[in-house]
Coordinates of C-alpha atoms in Angstrom, one line a residue:
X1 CA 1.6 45.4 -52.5
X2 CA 4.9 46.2 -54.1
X3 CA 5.1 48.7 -57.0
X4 CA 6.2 45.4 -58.9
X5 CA 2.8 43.9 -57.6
X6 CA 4.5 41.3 -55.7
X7 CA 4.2 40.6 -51.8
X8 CA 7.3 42.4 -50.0
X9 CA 9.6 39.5 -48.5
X10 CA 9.1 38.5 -44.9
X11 CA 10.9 35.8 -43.1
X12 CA 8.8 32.8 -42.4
X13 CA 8.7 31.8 -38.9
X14 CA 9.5 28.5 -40.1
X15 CA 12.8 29.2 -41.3
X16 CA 15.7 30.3 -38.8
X17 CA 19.3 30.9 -38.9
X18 CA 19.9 28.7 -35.4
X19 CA 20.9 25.3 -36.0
X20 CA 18.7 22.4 -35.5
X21 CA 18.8 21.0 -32.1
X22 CA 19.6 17.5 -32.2
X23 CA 17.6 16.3 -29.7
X24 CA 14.7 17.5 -31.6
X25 CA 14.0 13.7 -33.2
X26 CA 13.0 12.8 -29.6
X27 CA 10.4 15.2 -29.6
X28 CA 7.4 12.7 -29.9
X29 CA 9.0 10.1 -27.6
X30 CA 9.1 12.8 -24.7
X31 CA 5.5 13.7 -25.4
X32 CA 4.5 10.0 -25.5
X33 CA 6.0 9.3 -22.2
X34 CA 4.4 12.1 -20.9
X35 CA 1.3 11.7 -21.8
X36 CA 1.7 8.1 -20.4
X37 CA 2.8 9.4 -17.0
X38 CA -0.2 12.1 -17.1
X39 CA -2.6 9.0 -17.0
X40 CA -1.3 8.4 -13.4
X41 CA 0.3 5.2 -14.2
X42 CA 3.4 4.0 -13.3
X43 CA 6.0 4.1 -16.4
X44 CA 6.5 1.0 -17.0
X45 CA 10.2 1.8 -18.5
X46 CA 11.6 3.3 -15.3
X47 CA 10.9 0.6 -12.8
X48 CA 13.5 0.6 -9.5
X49 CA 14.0 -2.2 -7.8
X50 CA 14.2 -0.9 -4.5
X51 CA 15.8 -4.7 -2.4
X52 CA 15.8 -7.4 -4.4
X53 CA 15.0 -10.1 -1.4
X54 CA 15.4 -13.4 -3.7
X55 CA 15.2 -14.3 -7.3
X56 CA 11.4 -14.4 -7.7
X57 CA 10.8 -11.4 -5.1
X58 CA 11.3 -7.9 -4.6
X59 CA 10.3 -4.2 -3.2
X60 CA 8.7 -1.8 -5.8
X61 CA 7.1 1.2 -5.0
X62 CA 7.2 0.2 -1.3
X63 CA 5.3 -3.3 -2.3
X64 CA 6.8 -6.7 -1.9
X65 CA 6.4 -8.0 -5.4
X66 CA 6.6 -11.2 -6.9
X67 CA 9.3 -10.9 -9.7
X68 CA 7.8 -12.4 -13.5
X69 CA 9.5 -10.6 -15.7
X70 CA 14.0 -10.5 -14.8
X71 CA 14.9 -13.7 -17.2
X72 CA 16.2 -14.8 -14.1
X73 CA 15.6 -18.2 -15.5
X74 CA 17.6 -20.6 -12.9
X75 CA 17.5 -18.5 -10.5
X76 CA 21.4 -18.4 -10.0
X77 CA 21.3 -14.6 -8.6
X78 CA 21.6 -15.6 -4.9
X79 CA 23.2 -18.8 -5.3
X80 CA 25.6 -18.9 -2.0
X81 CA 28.6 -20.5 -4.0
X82 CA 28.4 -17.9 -6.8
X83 CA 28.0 -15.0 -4.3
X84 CA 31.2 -16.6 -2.4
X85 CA 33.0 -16.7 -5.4
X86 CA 31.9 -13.0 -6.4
X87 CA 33.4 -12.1 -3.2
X88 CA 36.3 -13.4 -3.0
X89 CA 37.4 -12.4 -6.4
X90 CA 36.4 -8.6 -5.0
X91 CA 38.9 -9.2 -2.4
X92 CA 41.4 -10.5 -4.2
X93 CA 41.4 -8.3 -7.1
X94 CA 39.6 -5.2 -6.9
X95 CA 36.7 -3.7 -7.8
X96 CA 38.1 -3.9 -12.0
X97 CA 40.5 -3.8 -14.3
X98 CA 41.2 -0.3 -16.0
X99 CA 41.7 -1.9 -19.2
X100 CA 40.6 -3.8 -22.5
X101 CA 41.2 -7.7 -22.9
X102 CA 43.7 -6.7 -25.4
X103 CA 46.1 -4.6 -22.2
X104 CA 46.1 -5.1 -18.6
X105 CA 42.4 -6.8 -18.8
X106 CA 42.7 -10.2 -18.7
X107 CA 42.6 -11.8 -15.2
X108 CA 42.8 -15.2 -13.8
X109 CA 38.5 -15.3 -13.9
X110 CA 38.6 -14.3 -17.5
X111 CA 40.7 -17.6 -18.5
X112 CA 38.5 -19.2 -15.9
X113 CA 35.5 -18.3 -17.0
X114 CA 35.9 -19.1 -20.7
X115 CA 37.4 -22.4 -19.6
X116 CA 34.4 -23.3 -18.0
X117 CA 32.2 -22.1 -21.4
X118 CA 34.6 -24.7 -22.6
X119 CA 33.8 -27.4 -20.8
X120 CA 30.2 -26.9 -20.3
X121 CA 29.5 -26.8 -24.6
X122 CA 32.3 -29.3 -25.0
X123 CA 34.0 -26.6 -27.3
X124 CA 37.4 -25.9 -27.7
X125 CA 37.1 -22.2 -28.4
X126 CA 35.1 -19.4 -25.9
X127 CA 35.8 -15.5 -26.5
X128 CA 34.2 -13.5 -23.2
X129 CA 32.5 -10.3 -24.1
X130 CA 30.9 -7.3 -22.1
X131 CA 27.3 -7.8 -22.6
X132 CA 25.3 -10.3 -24.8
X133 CA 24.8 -7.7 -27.0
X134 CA 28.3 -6.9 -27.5
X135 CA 28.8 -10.4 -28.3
X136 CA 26.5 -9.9 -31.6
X137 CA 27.6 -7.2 -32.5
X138 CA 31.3 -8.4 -32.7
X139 CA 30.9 -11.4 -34.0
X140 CA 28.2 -10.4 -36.8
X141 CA 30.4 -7.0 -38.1
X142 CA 33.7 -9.1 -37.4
X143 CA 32.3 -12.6 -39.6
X144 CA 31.2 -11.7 -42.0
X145 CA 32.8 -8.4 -44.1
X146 CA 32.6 -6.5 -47.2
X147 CA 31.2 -8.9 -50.3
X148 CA 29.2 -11.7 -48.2
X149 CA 26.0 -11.2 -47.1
X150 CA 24.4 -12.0 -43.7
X151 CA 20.6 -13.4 -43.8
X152 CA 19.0 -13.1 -40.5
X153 CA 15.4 -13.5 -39.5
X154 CA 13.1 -10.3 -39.5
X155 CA 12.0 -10.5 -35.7
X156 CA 15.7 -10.8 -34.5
X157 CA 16.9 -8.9 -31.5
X158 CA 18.2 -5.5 -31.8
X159 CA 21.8 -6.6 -30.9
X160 CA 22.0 -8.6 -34.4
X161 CA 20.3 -5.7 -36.5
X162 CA 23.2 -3.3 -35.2
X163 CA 25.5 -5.9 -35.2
X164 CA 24.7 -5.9 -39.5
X165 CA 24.8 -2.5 -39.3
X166 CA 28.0 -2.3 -37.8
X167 CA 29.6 -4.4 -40.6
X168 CA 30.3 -4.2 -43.8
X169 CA 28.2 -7.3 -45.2
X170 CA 25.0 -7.4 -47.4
X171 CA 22.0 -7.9 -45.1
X172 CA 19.2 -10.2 -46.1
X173 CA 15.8 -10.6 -44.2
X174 CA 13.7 -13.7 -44.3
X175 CA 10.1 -13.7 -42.8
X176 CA 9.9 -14.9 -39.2
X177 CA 10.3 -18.8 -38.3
X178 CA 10.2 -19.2 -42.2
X179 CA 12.1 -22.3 -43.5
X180 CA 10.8 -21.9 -47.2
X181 CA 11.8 -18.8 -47.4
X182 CA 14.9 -18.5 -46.5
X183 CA 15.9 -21.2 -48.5
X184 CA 14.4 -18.8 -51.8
X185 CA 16.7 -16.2 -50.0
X186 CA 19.6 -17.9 -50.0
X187 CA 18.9 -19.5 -53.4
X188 CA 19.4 -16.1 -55.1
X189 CA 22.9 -14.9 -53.8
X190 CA 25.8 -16.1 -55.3
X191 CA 27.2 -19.5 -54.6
X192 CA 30.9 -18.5 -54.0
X193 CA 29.9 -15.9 -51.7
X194 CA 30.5 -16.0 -48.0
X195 CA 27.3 -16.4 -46.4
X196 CA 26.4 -16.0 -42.6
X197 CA 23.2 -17.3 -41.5
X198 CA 21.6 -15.9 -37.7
X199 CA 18.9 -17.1 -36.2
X200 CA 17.8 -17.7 -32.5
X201 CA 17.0 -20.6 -30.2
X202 CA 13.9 -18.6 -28.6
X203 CA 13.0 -15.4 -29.6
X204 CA 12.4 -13.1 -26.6
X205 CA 8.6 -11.3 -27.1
X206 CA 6.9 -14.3 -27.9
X207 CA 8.6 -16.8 -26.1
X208 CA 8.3 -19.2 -30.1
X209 CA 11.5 -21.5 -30.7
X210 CA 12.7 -21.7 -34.2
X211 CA 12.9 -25.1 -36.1
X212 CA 16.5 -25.0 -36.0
X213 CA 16.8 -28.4 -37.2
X214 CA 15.2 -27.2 -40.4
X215 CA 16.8 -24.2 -40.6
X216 CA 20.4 -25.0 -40.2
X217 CA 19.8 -28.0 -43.0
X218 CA 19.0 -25.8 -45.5
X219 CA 21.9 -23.1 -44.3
X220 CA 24.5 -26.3 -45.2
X221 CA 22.6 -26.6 -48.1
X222 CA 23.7 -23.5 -49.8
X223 CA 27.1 -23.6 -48.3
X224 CA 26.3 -20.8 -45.3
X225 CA 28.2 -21.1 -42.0
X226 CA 25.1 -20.8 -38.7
X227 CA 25.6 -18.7 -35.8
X228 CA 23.0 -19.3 -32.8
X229 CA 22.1 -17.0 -30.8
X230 CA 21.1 -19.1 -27.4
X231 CA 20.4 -16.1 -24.5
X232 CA 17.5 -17.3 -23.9
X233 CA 17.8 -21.4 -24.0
X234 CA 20.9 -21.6 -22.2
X235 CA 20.9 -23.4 -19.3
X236 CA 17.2 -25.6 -19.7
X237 CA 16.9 -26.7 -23.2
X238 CA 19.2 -29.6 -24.1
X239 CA 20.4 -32.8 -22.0
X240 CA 23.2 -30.4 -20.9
X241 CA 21.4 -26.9 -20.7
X242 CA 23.3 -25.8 -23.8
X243 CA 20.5 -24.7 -25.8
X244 CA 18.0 -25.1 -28.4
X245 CA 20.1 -26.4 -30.7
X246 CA 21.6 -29.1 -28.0
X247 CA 18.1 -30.2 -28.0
X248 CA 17.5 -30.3 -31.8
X249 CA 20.8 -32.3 -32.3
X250 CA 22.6 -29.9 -34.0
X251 CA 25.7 -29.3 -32.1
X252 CA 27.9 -30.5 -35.4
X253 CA 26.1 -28.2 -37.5
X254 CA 26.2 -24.8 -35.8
X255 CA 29.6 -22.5 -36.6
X256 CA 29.2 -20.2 -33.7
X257 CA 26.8 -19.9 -30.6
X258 CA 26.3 -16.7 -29.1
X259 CA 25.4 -16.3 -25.4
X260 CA 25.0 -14.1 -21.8
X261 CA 25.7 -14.2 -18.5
X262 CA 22.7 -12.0 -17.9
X263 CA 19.8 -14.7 -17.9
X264 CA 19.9 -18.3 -16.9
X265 CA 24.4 -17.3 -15.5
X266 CA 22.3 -14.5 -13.2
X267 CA 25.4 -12.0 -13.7
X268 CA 26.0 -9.8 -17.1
X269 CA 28.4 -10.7 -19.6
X270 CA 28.3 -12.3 -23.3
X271 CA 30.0 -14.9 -25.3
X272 CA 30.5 -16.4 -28.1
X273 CA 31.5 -20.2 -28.5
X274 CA 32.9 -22.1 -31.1
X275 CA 34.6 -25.5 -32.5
X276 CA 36.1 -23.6 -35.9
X277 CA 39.7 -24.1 -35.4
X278 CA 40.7 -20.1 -36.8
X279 CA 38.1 -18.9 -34.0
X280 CA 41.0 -17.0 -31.7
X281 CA 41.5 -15.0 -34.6
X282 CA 38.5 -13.2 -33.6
X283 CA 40.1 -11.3 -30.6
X284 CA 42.6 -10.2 -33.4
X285 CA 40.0 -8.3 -35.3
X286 CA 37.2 -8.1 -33.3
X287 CA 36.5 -4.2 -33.0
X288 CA 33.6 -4.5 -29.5
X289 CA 36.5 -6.8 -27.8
X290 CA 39.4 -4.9 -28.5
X291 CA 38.3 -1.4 -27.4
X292 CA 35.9 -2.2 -24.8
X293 CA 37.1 -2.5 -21.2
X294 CA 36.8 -6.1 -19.7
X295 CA 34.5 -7.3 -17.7
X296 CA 35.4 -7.0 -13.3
X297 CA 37.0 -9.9 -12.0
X298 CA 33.9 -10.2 -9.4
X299 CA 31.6 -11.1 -12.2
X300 CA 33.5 -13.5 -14.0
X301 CA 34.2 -15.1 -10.8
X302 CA 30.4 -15.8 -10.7
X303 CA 29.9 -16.3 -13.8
X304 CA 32.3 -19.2 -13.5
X305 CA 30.6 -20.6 -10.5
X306 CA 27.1 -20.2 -11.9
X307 CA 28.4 -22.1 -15.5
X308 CA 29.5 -24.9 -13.8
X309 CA 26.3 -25.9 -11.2
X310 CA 24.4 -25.1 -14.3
X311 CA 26.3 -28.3 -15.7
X312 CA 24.6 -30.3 -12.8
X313 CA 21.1 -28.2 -12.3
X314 CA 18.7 -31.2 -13.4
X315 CA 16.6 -30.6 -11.1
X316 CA 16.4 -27.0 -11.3
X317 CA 15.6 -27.3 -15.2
X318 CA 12.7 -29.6 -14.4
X319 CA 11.5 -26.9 -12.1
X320 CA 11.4 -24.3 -14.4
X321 CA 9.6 -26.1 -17.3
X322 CA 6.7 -27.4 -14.6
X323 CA 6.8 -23.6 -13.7
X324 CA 6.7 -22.9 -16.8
X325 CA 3.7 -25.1 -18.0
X326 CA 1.8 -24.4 -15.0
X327 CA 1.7 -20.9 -15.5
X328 CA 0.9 -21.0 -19.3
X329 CA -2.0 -23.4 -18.6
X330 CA -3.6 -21.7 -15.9
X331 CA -3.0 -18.6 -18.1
X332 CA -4.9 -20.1 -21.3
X333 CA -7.6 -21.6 -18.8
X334 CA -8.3 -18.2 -18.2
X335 CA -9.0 -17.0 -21.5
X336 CA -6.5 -14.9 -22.3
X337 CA -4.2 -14.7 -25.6
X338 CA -0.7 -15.7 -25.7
X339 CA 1.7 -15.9 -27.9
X340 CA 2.3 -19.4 -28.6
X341 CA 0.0 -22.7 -28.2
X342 CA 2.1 -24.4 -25.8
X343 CA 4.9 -23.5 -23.0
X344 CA 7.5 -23.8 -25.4
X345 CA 10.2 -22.0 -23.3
X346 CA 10.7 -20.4 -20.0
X347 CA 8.5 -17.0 -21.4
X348 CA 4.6 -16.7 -21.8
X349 CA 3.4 -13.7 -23.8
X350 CA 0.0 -12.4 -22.5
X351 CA -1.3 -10.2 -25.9
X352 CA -3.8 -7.5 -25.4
X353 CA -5.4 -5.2 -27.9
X354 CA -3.9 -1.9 -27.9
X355 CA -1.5 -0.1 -25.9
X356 CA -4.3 1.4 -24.0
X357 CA -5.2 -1.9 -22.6
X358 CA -1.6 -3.2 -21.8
X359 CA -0.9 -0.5 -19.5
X360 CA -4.1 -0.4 -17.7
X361 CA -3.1 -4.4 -17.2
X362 CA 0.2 -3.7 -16.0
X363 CA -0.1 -1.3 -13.5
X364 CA -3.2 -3.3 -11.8
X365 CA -0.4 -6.1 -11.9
X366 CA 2.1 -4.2 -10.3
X367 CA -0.5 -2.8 -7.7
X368 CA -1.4 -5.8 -6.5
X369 CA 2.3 -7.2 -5.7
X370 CA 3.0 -9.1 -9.1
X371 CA 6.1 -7.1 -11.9
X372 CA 6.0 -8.3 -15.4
X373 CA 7.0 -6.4 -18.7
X374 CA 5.4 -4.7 -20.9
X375 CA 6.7 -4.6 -24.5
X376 CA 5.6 -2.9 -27.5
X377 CA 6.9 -1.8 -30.8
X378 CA 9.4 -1.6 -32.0
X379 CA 10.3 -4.4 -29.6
X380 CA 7.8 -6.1 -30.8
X381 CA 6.2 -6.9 -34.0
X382 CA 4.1 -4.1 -35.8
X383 CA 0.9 -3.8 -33.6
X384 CA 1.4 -5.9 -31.0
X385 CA 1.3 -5.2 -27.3
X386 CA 2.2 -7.9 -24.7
X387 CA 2.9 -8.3 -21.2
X388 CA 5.7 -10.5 -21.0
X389 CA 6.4 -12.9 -18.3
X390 CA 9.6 -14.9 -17.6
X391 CA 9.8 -18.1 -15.2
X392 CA 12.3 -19.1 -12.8
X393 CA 13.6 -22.4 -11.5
X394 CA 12.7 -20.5 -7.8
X395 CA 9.0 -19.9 -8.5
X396 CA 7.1 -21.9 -6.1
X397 CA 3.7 -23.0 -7.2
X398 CA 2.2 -20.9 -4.4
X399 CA 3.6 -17.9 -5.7
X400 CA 2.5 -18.9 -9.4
X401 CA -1.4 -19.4 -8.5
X402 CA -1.1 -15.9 -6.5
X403 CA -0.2 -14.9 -9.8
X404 CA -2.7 -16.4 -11.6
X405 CA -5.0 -15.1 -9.0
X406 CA -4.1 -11.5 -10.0
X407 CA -4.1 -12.4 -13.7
X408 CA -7.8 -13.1 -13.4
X409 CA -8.8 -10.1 -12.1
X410 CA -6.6 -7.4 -13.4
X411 CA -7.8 -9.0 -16.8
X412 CA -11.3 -8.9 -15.8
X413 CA -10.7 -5.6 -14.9
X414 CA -9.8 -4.2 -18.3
X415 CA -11.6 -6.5 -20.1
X416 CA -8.9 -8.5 -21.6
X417 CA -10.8 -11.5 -20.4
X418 CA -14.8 -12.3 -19.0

């Protein structure tokens, strides 16, 4: 004790004069990965595909492996006429173009390839971005701006969430897939105020379509313009592979459909599409299209290629949605959970109980030859763990009851199933 009877002043050890390390936040997420690897499993967030053989097979680990889980959804990856054109766009222009859309970046396959988004959604505007994501988040901050207000659905992908963030707008949630209540949501904003509505054709974790129809009604109702976002329908929903909302009948109704090159196109690339006649403004103002280098002129060239067989591929969308039912049926024979009733779309969600669970499931998948993805949150929503497969056109049903095969026992095996 002090002669004032109070404790002499020592530094705590939690206190120090060093600043905070910023990489501090990630703390838990290294410790949770580590403690994941510990277990002996493979992580399933740092898979390499060591030769990709065909759409629907690869090597991993060493393994040939059948491929469930690339959104490779028509197969279009090793399509000889969009390889061709890849190549020949290589040889003719280089390996890419050292500069945004706004400079030296546009090419002949840029003006190709957005022609042929043209043609293939019977459109008369198409803006070619760097990634799907890139697509949202232009069009989302660029839309809508300071005093209207952008209502979106709660379970949206990442790319719209930081696509609000980047913006200026209000942001307004509505509960997942909910028509009722986003029509209370939009009831209590003001009627003069610009209002952007977002929703998607399929929603990626589940594999659940939304009831556009429904949805985009009630949007004209209150005076909001609709974008779509189709990633994930493009190509095999629709009489033309446009989309969901092709095959709701909405193609009047929705403003702006948002798109990528990286699923059912087989390359990488986003896009937006749209009939508004002010729409080339948005490469005026459009802050992830301006600034961002464009794409190489390699993979436009097949992006164009794969866009316009996709304007034919009957037969390959047929394929995919028997794939796709076969695999979901034999799935629910089985026992297991998924995450809708029917095959609604070209992805079947497999839930399991706990994270625990999922993991052991997925590395007895991947042992035995058979790659799927596992997701959890925050990618999906709260609580839920899934292994998440993804059809292609390719698949043959040979290759699908292997699968199955493997299903059975690797969820007998952790006691997902009996």
């Amino acid at each position: 004790m002090t002669e004032t009877g109070l404790q002499p002043e020592v530094p705590s050890p939690l206190v120090s004069d060093a600043p905070r390390d910023l990489m501090s936040k990630f703390d838990g997420l290294i410790a949770e990965r580590q403690a994941l690897i510990d277990t002996g499993v493979n992580d399933p967030f740092a898979i390499v595909m060591e030769q990709v053989k065909s759409p629907t097979e690869a090597v991993i680990a060493g393994r040939d492996t059948i491929l469930l889980g690339t959104y490779n959804y028509m197969g279009m990856t090793f399509d000889p006429d969009v390889v061709a054109a890849g190549h020949a766009a290589l040889d003719q222009f280089g390996s890419g173009t050292n500069g945004s859309r706004m400079l030296n970046g546009t090419f002949r396959d840029h003006m190709a390839v957005e022609q042929a988004l043209r043609d293939f959604y019977g459109v008369s505007g198409a803006i070619v971005f760097s990634t799907g994501y890139m697509a949202n988040l232009g069009m989302i901050s660029t839309v809508a701006g300071k005093g209207d207000y952008v209502i979106l659905d709660a379970d949206s992908h990442a790319s719209i969430y930081d696509g609000c963030k980047q913006g200026y707008a209000e942001i307004v949630r509505f509960r997942h897939n909910d028509v009722a209540d986003l029509d209370k949501r939009l009831g209590r904003l003001p009627r003069d105020a610009g209002k952007l509505v977002v929703l998607e054709g399929v929603y990626s974790m589940l594999g659940d379509i939304a009831p556009l129809k429904e949805m985009v009604a009630v949007a004209k109702k209150h005076g909001a313009m609709v974008l779509s976002d189709e990633a994930h329908s493009m190509g095999f929903f629709g009489p033309n592979g446009r989309g969901v909302y092709e095959d709701q009948g909405l193609e009047g109704d929705v403003d702006f459909v948002v798109g990528t090159f990286s699923k059912s196109v087989g390359t990488v690339g986003g896009f937006c599409v749209s009939n508004h006649p002010k729409f080339e403004a948005i490469r005026l103002a459009c802050r992830p299209y301006i600034f961002t280098a464009s794409l190489p002129p390699s993979v436009v060239a097949t992006a164009e290629a794969s866009i316009r067989k996709l304007m034919t591929a009957h037969g390959k969308r047929a394929q995919l949605w028997s794939n796709a039912r076969r695999l979901h049926g034999g799935l629910k024979q089985l026992g297991f959970r998924l995450g809708t009733e029917n095959p609604d779309s070209a992805i079947v969600a497999v839930i399991l109980d706990d994270q625990m669970q999922a993991v052991a499931m997925w590395q007895a998948l991947l042992e035995a030859g058979v790659y799927v993805n596992m997701a959890r949150p925050p990618a999906t929503p709260a609580g839920t763990f899934l292994l998440r497969c993804s059809l292609c056109a390719e698949h043959s049903d040979a290759q699908i009851d292997t699968v199955l095969g493997h299903f059975r026992a690797a969820g007998q095996a952790v006691g997902a199933i009996g």
